[in-house]
Coordinates of C-alpha atoms in Angstrom, one line a residue:
Chain A
M2 CA 0.0 0.0 0.0
K3 CA 1.4 3.4 -1.0
M4 CA 1.5 6.1 1.6
N5 CA -0.8 9.0 0.5
K6 CA 0.0 12.6 1.1
Y7 CA -2.7 13.1 3.7
R8 CA -1.3 10.4 5.9
I9 CA 2.1 12.1 5.7
L10 CA 0.6 15.5 6.5
A11 CA -1.2 14.0 9.5
A12 CA 2.1 12.4 10.6
I13 CA 3.9 15.7 10.3
I14 CA 1.3 17.3 12.6
V15 CA 1.2 14.6 15.1
F16 CA 5.0 14.1 15.4
G17 CA 5.5 17.9 15.5
S18 CA 2.8 18.2 18.2
V19 CA 4.4 15.4 20.4
W20 CA 7.8 17.1 19.9
G21 CA 6.3 20.5 20.8
L22 CA 4.6 19.1 23.9
L23 CA 7.9 17.6 25.1
E24 CA 9.7 20.8 24.5
C25 CA 7.1 22.7 26.5
V26 CA 7.0 20.3 29.4
L27 CA 10.8 19.6 29.7
G28 CA 12.0 23.0 28.4
G29 CA 11.3 24.7 31.7
I30 CA 13.1 22.2 33.9
R31 CA 16.0 23.6 35.9
F32 CA 18.2 21.2 37.9
E33 CA 19.7 22.1 41.2
G34 CA 23.0 21.0 42.9
A35 CA 25.3 18.8 40.9
L36 CA 23.1 18.8 37.9
A37 CA 22.8 22.6 37.8
N38 CA 25.0 22.9 34.8
F39 CA 23.2 20.2 32.8
P40 CA 21.7 21.7 29.7
I41 CA 18.2 20.5 29.2
G42 CA 18.3 21.8 25.6
A43 CA 20.9 19.2 24.8
L44 CA 18.5 16.4 25.9
L45 CA 15.7 18.1 23.9
G46 CA 17.9 18.5 20.7
G47 CA 20.1 15.4 20.9
M48 CA 17.4 13.0 22.1
V49 CA 13.9 14.2 21.7
G50 CA 14.3 16.2 18.5
L51 CA 16.8 14.0 16.7
G52 CA 15.0 10.8 17.9
L53 CA 11.6 11.9 16.6
M54 CA 13.0 13.1 13.3
A55 CA 15.1 10.0 12.7
F56 CA 12.2 7.7 13.7
S57 CA 9.7 9.5 11.4
R58 CA 12.3 9.5 8.5
R59 CA 12.8 5.8 9.0
M60 CA 9.1 5.1 9.1
F61 CA 7.8 7.4 6.3
N62 CA 10.8 7.8 4.0
V63 CA 9.8 11.3 3.2
F64 CA 12.5 14.1 2.8
W65 CA 11.7 17.5 4.3
M66 CA 8.9 16.1 6.4
Q67 CA 11.0 16.6 9.5
L68 CA 11.3 20.4 8.8
G69 CA 7.5 20.4 8.8
M70 CA 7.5 18.6 12.1
A71 CA 9.9 21.2 13.5
L72 CA 7.6 24.1 12.3
I73 CA 4.7 22.5 14.1
A74 CA 6.7 21.9 17.3
G75 CA 8.0 25.5 17.1
L76 CA 4.5 26.8 16.7
L77 CA 3.3 24.8 19.7
R78 CA 6.2 26.0 21.8
F79 CA 4.9 29.6 21.4
W80 CA 2.0 28.6 23.6
A81 CA 4.1 27.8 26.6
P82 CA 5.7 31.0 27.9
I83 CA 7.8 29.4 30.6
G84 CA 11.4 28.4 31.1
T85 CA 13.8 29.7 28.6
C86 CA 13.0 32.4 26.0
V87 CA 9.9 31.3 24.0
I88 CA 11.2 32.8 20.7
C89 CA 14.6 31.3 21.3
S90 CA 13.2 27.8 21.8
A91 CA 10.8 28.0 18.8
L92 CA 13.7 29.3 16.5
A93 CA 16.0 26.6 17.8
I94 CA 13.5 23.9 17.0
V95 CA 13.0 25.1 13.4
A96 CA 16.8 25.4 13.0
E97 CA 17.2 21.8 14.3
G98 CA 14.8 20.6 11.6
V99 CA 16.7 22.4 8.8
V100 CA 20.0 20.9 10.0
F101 CA 18.5 17.4 10.2
E102 CA 17.3 17.7 6.6
L103 CA 20.7 19.0 5.4
I104 CA 22.5 16.0 7.0
F105 CA 20.1 13.2 6.4
N106 CA 19.0 14.2 2.9
R107 CA 22.5 13.3 1.7
P108 CA 22.4 9.9 -0.1
T109 CA 25.4 8.8 2.1
F110 CA 23.4 9.3 5.3
D111 CA 20.0 8.1 4.1
I112 CA 18.5 6.3 7.1
S113 CA 15.2 5.6 5.4
I114 CA 14.2 2.1 4.4
R115 CA 15.3 2.8 0.9
G116 CA 18.7 4.0 2.1
Q117 CA 21.9 1.9 2.1
S118 CA 21.6 -1.1 4.2
Q119 CA 25.3 -1.0 5.0
L120 CA 24.7 2.3 6.9
L121 CA 22.2 0.7 9.1
N122 CA 24.4 -0.8 11.8
V123 CA 24.8 0.3 15.4
K124 CA 28.4 1.5 15.0
T125 CA 27.9 3.7 12.0
L126 CA 24.6 5.1 13.4
A127 CA 26.1 5.8 16.8
L128 CA 29.0 7.7 15.2
L129 CA 26.6 9.6 12.9
G130 CA 24.3 10.2 15.9
V131 CA 27.2 11.9 17.8
I132 CA 27.9 14.2 14.9
A133 CA 24.2 14.9 14.1
G134 CA 23.2 15.4 17.8
F135 CA 26.1 17.9 18.3
T136 CA 25.5 19.7 15.0
I137 CA 21.7 20.0 15.5
Y138 CA 22.1 21.4 19.0
V139 CA 25.0 23.7 18.3
V140 CA 23.5 25.2 15.1
G141 CA 20.1 25.6 16.7
Y142 CA 21.6 27.3 19.8
M143 CA 23.8 29.6 17.6
F144 CA 20.9 30.5 15.4
T145 CA 18.8 31.6 18.4
Q146 CA 21.7 33.7 19.7
I147 CA 21.8 35.5 16.4
M148 CA 18.0 35.8 15.7
T149 CA 16.6 36.4 19.1
P150 CA 18.3 39.8 19.7
V151 CA 17.6 40.7 16.1
L152 CA 13.9 39.9 16.4
T153 CA 13.4 41.3 19.9
T154 CA 15.7 44.4 20.0
G155 CA 16.5 44.9 16.4
S156 CA 20.3 44.6 16.9
F157 CA 22.9 41.9 17.1
N158 CA 26.0 42.1 19.3
L159 CA 29.0 40.2 17.9
S160 CA 31.0 40.3 21.2
N161 CA 28.0 38.8 23.1
F162 CA 27.8 36.1 20.5
G163 CA 31.5 35.4 20.7
A164 CA 31.3 35.1 24.5
V165 CA 28.5 32.5 24.4
L166 CA 30.2 30.3 21.8
P167 CA 32.3 28.3 24.3
L168 CA 29.2 27.6 26.3
I169 CA 27.4 26.4 23.2
F170 CA 30.2 24.1 22.1
G171 CA 30.7 22.8 25.7
R172 CA 27.0 22.0 26.2
G173 CA 27.0 20.4 22.7
F174 CA 28.9 17.5 24.4
F175 CA 25.7 16.3 26.0
A176 CA 23.8 16.6 22.8
A177 CA 26.5 14.5 21.0
V178 CA 26.3 11.8 23.6
F179 CA 22.5 11.7 23.5
G180 CA 22.7 11.7 19.7
G181 CA 25.0 8.7 19.7
I182 CA 22.5 6.7 21.8
T183 CA 19.3 7.9 20.2
L184 CA 20.0 7.5 16.5
P185 CA 20.7 3.8 16.5
L186 CA 17.7 3.2 18.8
A187 CA 15.3 5.3 16.6
V188 CA 16.5 3.6 13.4
L189 CA 17.3 0.1 14.3
V190 CA 14.8 -1.0 17.1
K191 CA 12.4 -3.0 15.0
Q192 CA 9.7 -3.0 17.7
L193 CA 9.4 0.8 17.3
H194 CA 8.5 0.5 13.6
I195 CA 5.1 -0.3 12.3
D196 CA 4.1 -0.1 8.7
V197 CA 1.6 2.7 9.0
S198 CA 0.4 2.3 5.4
K199 CA -1.2 -1.0 6.6
V200 CA -3.1 0.7 9.4
K201 CA -6.8 1.2 8.6
R202 CA -7.6 4.7 7.5
E203 CA -10.2 5.4 10.2
H204 CA -7.8 4.0 13.0
Y205 CA -4.9 6.0 11.6
Y206 CA -6.7 9.4 11.5
A207 CA -8.5 8.7 14.8
A208 CA -5.2 8.0 16.6
V209 CA -3.5 11.0 14.9
S210 CA -6.3 13.4 15.8
G211 CA -6.5 12.1 19.4
V212 CA -2.8 12.5 20.1
T213 CA -2.6 15.9 18.3
A214 CA -5.6 17.2 20.2
F215 CA -4.2 16.0 23.5
C216 CA -0.8 17.8 22.9
W217 CA -2.4 21.1 22.0
V218 CA -5.1 21.1 24.6
F219 CA -2.6 20.1 27.3
V220 CA -0.2 22.9 26.4
I221 CA -2.8 25.6 26.0
A222 CA -4.7 24.5 29.1
F223 CA -1.7 24.0 31.3
F224 CA 0.4 27.0 30.2
Q225 CA -2.3 29.6 29.4
F226 CA -4.8 29.1 32.3
Chain B
M25 CA 39.1 -0.6 2.0
T26 CA 35.3 -1.0 1.6
D27 CA 33.0 2.1 1.4
I28 CA 31.5 1.4 4.8
T29 CA 34.8 0.9 6.5
R30 CA 36.1 4.2 5.0
L31 CA 32.8 5.9 6.1
N32 CA 33.1 4.5 9.6
K33 CA 36.7 5.7 9.9
M34 CA 35.8 9.2 8.8
L35 CA 32.8 9.3 11.1
A36 CA 34.8 8.0 14.0
I37 CA 37.5 10.7 13.6
V38 CA 34.9 13.5 13.4
A39 CA 32.9 12.1 16.3
V40 CA 35.9 11.6 18.6
L41 CA 37.1 15.1 17.8
I42 CA 33.7 16.5 18.7
L43 CA 33.4 14.5 21.9
I44 CA 37.0 15.4 23.1
S45 CA 36.8 19.1 22.2
S46 CA 33.3 19.7 23.5
C47 CA 34.0 17.9 26.7
S48 CA 37.1 20.0 27.2
V49 CA 35.3 23.2 26.5
F50 CA 32.5 22.2 28.9
A51 CA 35.0 21.5 31.6
Y52 CA 36.6 24.9 31.0
S53 CA 33.2 26.7 31.1
L54 CA 32.7 25.3 34.6
L55 CA 35.7 27.2 35.9
P56 CA 34.5 30.5 37.4
K57 CA 35.9 33.5 35.4
G58 CA 35.9 35.7 38.5
D59 CA 35.1 35.9 42.2
V60 CA 31.4 34.9 42.5
S61 CA 31.1 36.4 46.0
K62 CA 31.8 39.9 44.5
I63 CA 30.2 41.9 41.8
I64 CA 32.3 44.5 39.9
V65 CA 30.3 47.5 38.6
N66 CA 32.1 50.1 36.6
D67 CA 35.5 48.8 38.1
I68 CA 34.2 49.2 41.6
E69 CA 34.0 46.0 43.7
F70 CA 30.9 45.3 45.7
D71 CA 30.2 42.4 48.0
W72 CA 26.9 40.7 47.2
N73 CA 25.5 41.0 50.7
E74 CA 26.5 44.7 50.8
V75 CA 24.5 45.4 47.6
F76 CA 21.4 43.9 49.1
E77 CA 21.9 45.7 52.5
D78 CA 22.4 49.1 50.9
H79 CA 19.5 49.0 48.4
E80 CA 15.8 48.6 48.9
L81 CA 14.4 45.2 48.0
V82 CA 11.6 45.6 45.4
P83 CA 9.0 42.9 44.8
F84 CA 8.3 42.4 41.1
V85 CA 6.9 39.8 38.7
A86 CA 8.6 38.5 35.6
N87 CA 7.4 35.6 33.4
D88 CA 4.6 35.1 35.9
V89 CA 7.1 34.4 38.7
E90 CA 7.4 36.6 41.8
Y91 CA 10.9 37.9 42.6
E92 CA 12.5 40.3 45.0
G93 CA 15.5 42.3 43.9
V94 CA 17.3 45.6 43.8
L95 CA 17.0 47.9 40.9
L96 CA 20.1 47.8 38.6
A97 CA 19.8 51.5 37.9
G98 CA 20.4 52.2 41.6
I99 CA 23.6 50.1 41.6
I100 CA 24.9 51.8 38.5
E101 CA 24.3 55.2 40.1
D102 CA 26.0 53.9 43.3
A103 CA 29.0 53.0 41.2
G104 CA 29.4 56.6 40.1
V105 CA 28.8 56.1 36.4
V106 CA 28.8 59.5 34.8
D107 CA 25.9 60.3 32.4
P108 CA 24.4 56.8 32.8
E109 CA 21.5 57.4 30.4
S110 CA 23.8 57.6 27.4
R111 CA 25.8 54.4 28.2
Q112 CA 25.4 50.7 27.3
Y113 CA 26.1 48.1 29.9
K114 CA 27.7 44.7 29.6
V115 CA 26.5 42.1 32.2
T116 CA 28.9 39.2 32.6
G117 CA 28.3 35.9 34.3
S118 CA 30.9 33.6 36.0
D119 CA 30.7 31.2 33.0
G120 CA 31.6 33.9 30.6
Y121 CA 28.0 34.5 29.3
Q122 CA 27.4 38.2 28.7
K123 CA 24.8 40.5 27.4
D124 CA 24.7 44.2 26.5
V125 CA 21.7 46.2 27.6
S126 CA 20.7 49.8 27.5
W127 CA 20.0 52.3 30.3
A128 CA 16.3 51.9 29.7
D129 CA 16.7 48.1 30.4
M130 CA 18.8 48.8 33.5
E131 CA 16.0 51.1 34.8
N132 CA 13.5 48.2 34.4
G133 CA 16.0 45.5 35.5
Y134 CA 16.8 43.9 38.8
L135 CA 19.6 42.1 40.6
V136 CA 18.2 39.0 42.4
L137 CA 20.1 37.3 45.2
D138 CA 18.8 33.8 44.3
G139 CA 21.1 32.7 41.6
H140 CA 23.0 36.0 41.7
M141 CA 21.0 36.8 38.6
T142 CA 19.9 39.8 36.6
V143 CA 16.2 39.8 35.7
F144 CA 14.8 42.0 33.0
P145 CA 11.0 41.6 33.0
E146 CA 10.7 43.3 29.6
L147 CA 13.5 41.4 27.8
T148 CA 13.6 37.7 26.7
K149 CA 15.2 35.3 29.2
S150 CA 18.4 35.1 27.1
Y151 CA 19.2 38.5 28.6
W152 CA 19.0 37.2 32.1
V153 CA 22.5 36.4 33.3
R154 CA 23.1 34.0 36.1
D155 CA 26.0 34.2 38.6
V156 CA 26.8 37.8 37.7
I157 CA 30.4 38.8 38.4
G158 CA 30.5 42.1 36.7
I159 CA 28.6 45.0 35.0
G160 CA 30.8 47.0 32.8
V161 CA 30.1 50.3 31.2
V162 CA 30.5 50.2 27.4

């Protein structure tokens, strides 16, 4: 059964909504004590973001779908004005989607079912996950450091940006580690993968609508009221 | 050498470089870049407790959270900055994070004891600097 475009569109919305919900819920967490320096953004970028994008790429084999997911997740993040800067987080999510597409749309790194089977082993995916997790997080973080002051104050300060670069690169370590764990799991664990084209139409759309509605209602109800 | 072996080798080199360099940079970022018990404003050193004893604590709300802090503008005036309205200010944290803000921002900004942090209710949180060690006049 061939995947039709409406199923893919629904998948973009549901995966984006789940990603956005996790960003909203986890994004405001601040650890104390020994974990005070743990960057929660690295977990969100290197594990949640990369994991959902890799999983959906493997499942649907559709290029640029993950950017759509990132746009939906970024849009949902706007409804949760807590934790770190809302604009920063939304921009970071979209930038993460762009970076994912730029890396994984290359034929060499095609992790979809039609991709090279020799790529699909734990070692290669773990190494690729380290690079992808780090790149996605660092580029997303750098992008927000450039765009947030431009969008909020209309100016960009190069010395402030230069000062924050070591922090971004340092925190990228955690995203790299999470990426190295997440990518092989998202791509190789067979139990995670179902052939959605074989799921009955009414069941598919009912599940997608239910999960999407839950994510949006939860975020709006919890963070707005 | 097969394609996958060559690819793995290349990926391994890049991944190891990323892990070693980012881990080293992270460890370096944990080192305080100044004395966290003091705050240097316009080259004048203040003790944190002194700042909060000498200035009135003002309750305020930012991002729906209630805080108590001292007005940054008061500290700037205390530090003897000449013509403060026409200056820009660079707030620096102990981890090296820094942000430039205007006098208008300083007038609406606070220094909070919890987290030794600047809070600017009207700016995005990326302008809030934790563990402040200095406020320079630019």
